[in-house]
Coordinates of N, CA, C and O in Angstrom, one line a residue:
X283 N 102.7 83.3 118.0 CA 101.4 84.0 118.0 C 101.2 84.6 119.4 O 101.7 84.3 120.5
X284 N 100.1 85.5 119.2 CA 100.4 86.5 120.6 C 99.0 86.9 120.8 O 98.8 88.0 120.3
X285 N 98.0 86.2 121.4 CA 96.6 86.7 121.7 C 96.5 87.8 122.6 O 97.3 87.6 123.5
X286 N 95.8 89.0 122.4 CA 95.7 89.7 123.2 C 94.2 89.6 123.6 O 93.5 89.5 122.6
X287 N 93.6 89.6 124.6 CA 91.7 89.6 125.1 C 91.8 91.3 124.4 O 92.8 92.0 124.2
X288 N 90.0 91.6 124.3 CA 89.7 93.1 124.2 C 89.6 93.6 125.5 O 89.0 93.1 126.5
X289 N 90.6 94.9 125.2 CA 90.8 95.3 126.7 C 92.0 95.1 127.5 O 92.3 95.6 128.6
X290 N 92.7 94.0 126.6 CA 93.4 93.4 128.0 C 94.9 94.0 127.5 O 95.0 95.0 126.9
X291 N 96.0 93.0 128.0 CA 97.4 93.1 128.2 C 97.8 92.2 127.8 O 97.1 91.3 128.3
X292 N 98.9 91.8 127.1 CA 99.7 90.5 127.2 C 100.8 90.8 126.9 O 101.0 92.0 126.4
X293 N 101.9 90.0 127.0 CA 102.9 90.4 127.5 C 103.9 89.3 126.2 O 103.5 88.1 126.0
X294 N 105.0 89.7 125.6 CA 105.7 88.6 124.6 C 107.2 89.1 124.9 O 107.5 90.3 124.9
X295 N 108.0 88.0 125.2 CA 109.5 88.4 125.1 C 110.0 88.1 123.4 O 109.4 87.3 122.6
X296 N 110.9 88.8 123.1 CA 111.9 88.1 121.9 C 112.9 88.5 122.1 O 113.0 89.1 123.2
X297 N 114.4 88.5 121.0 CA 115.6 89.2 121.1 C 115.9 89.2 119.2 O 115.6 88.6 118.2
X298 N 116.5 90.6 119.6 CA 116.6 90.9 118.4 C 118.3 90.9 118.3 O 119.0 91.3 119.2
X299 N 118.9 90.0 116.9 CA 120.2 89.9 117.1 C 121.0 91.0 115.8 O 120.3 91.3 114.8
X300 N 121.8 91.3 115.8 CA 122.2 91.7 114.5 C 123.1 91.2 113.2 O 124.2 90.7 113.4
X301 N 122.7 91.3 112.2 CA 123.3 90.6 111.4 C 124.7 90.1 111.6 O 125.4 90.9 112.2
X302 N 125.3 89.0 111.3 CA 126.6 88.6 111.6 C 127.8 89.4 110.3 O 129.0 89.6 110.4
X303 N 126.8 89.7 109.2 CA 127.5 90.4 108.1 C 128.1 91.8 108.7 O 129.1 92.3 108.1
X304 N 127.5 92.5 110.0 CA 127.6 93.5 110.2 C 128.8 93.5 110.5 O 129.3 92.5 110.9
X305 N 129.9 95.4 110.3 CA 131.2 94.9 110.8 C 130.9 95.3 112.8 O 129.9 95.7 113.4
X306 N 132.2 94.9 113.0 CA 132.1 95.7 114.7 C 131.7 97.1 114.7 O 131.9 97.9 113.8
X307 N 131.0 97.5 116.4 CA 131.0 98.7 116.7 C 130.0 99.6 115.4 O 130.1 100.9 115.3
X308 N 128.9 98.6 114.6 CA 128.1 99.1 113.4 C 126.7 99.3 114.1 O 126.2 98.5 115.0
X309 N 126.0 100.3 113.6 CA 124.7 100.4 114.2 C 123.6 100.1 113.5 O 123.6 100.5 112.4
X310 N 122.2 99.2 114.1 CA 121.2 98.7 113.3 C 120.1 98.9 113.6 O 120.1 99.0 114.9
X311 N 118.9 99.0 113.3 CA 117.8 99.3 113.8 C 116.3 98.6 112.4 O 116.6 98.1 111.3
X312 N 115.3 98.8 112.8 CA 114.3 98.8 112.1 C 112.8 98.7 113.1 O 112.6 99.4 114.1
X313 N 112.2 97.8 112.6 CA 110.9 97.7 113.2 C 110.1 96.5 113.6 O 110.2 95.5 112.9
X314 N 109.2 96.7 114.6 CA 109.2 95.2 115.0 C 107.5 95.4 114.5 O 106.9 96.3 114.9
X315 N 106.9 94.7 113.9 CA 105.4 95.3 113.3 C 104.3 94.0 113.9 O 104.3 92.7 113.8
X316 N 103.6 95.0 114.5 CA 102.6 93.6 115.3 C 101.2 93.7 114.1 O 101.0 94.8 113.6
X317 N 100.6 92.7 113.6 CA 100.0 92.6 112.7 C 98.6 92.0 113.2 O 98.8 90.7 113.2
X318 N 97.5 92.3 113.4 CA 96.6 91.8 114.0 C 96.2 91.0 112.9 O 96.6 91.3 111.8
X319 N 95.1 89.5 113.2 CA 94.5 89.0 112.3 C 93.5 89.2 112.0 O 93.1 89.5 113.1
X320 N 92.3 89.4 111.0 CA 91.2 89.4 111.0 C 91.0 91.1 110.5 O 89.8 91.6 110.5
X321 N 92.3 91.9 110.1 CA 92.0 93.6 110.4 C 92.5 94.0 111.6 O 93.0 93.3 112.5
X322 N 92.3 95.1 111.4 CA 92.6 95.8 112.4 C 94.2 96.7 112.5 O 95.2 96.3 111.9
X323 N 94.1 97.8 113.5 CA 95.4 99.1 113.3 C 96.5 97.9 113.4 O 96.4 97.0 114.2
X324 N 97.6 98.2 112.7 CA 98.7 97.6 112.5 C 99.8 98.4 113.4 O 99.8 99.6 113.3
X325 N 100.7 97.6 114.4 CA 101.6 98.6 115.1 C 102.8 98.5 114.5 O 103.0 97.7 113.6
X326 N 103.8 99.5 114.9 CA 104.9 99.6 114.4 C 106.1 100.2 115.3 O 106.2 101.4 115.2
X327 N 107.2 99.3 116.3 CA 107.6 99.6 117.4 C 108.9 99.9 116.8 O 109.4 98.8 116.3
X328 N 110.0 101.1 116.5 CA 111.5 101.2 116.2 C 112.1 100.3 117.1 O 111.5 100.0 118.1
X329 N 113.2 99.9 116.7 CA 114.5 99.8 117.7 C 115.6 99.9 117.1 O 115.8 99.9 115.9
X330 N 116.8 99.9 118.1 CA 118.2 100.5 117.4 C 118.7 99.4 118.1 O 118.0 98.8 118.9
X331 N 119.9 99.2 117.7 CA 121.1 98.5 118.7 C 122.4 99.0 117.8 O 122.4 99.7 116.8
X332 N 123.5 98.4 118.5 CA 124.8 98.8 118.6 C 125.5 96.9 118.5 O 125.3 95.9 119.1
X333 N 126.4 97.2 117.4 CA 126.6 95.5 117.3 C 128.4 95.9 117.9 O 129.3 96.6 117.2
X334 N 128.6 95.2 119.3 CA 129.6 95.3 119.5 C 129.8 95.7 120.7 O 128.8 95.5 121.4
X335 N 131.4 96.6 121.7 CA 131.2 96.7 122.7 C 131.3 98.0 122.8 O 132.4 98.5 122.5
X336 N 130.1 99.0 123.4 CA 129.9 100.6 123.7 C 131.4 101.3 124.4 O 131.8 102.4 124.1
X337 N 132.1 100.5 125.3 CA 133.1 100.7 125.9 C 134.7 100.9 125.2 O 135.5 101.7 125.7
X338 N 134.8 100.3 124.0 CA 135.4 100.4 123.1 C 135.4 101.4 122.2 O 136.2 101.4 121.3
X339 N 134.4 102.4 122.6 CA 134.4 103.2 121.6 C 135.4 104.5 122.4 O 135.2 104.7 123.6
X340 N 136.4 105.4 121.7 CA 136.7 106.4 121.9 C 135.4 107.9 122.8 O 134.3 108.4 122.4
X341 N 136.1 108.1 123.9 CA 135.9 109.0 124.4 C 136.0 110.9 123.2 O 136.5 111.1 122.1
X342 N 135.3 111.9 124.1 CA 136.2 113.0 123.5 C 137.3 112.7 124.3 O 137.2 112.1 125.4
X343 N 138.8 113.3 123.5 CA 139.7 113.3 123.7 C 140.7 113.9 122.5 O 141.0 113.2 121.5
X344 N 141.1 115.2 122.9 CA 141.6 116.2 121.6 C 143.0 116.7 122.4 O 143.0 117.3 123.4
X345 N 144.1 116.3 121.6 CA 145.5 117.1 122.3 C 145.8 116.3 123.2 O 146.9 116.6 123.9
X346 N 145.2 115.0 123.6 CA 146.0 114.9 124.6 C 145.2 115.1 126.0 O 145.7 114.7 127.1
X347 N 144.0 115.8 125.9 CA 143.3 116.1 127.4 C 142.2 115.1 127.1 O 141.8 114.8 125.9
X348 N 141.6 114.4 128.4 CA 140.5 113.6 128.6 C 139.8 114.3 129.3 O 140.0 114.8 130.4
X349 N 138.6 114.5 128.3 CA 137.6 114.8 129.0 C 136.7 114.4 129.9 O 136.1 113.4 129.4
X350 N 136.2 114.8 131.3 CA 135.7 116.4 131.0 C 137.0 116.7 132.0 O 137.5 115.9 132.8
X351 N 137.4 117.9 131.7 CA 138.4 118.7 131.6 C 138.3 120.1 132.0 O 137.2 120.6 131.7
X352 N 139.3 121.0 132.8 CA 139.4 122.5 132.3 C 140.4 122.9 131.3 O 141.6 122.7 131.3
X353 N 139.6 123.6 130.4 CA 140.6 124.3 129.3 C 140.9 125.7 129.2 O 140.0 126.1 130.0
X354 N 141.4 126.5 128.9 CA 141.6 127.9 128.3 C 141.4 127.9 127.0 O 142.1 127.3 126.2
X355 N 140.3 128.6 126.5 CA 140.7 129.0 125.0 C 141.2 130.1 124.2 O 140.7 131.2 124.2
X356 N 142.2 129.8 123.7 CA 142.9 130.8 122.9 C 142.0 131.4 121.4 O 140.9 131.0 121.0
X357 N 142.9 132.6 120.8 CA 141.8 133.3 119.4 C 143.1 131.9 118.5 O 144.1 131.3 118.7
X358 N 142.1 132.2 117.2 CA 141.9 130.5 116.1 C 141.8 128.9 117.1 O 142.3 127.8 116.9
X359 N 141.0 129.3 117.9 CA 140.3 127.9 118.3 C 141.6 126.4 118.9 O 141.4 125.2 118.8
X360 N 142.7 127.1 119.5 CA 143.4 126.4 120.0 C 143.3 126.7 121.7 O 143.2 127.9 122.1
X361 N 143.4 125.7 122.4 CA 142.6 125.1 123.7 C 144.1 124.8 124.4 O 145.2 124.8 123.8
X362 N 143.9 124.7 125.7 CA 145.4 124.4 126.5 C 144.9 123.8 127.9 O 143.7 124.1 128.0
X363 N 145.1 123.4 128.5 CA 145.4 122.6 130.1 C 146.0 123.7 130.8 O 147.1 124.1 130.5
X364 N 145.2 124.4 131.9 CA 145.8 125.6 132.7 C 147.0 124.9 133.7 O 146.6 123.9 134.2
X365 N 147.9 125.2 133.8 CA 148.9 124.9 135.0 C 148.8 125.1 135.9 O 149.7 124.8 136.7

């Protein structure tokens, strides 16, 4: 429970974990809903997460060049590494 005074501030940590069902590198999100008692406006905070490691994930990287890069573009959309 989380008293707030009228007027005031308070302050609550939590951690939001993601399901263990989830596979790797899967993304999850919903809402965290603060519910006053007695009435009153109901909040509704998103959040996302990422279940896994960001680092792991593939770069662009097309042909063989890592981006960022200089390219040439040729006509039908084929790209080259200038020499």
């Amino acid at each position: 429970m989380l008293q707030v005074p009228a007027g005031g501030t308070a302050t609550k940590s939590f951690t939001l974990t993601p399901d263990g069902a989830l596979p790797d590198r899967a993304l999850y999100g919903g809402w965290v809903v603060l519910t006053p008692r007695g009435g009153g406006q109901v909040l509704r905070v998103p959040f996302a997460g990422f279940r896994g490691d960001y680092q792991s994930l593939p770069t662009l990287n097309a042909g063989g060049c890592n981006y960022p890069a200089l390219v040439q573009f040729h006509a039908g959309g084929a790209f080259a590494v200038p020499a």
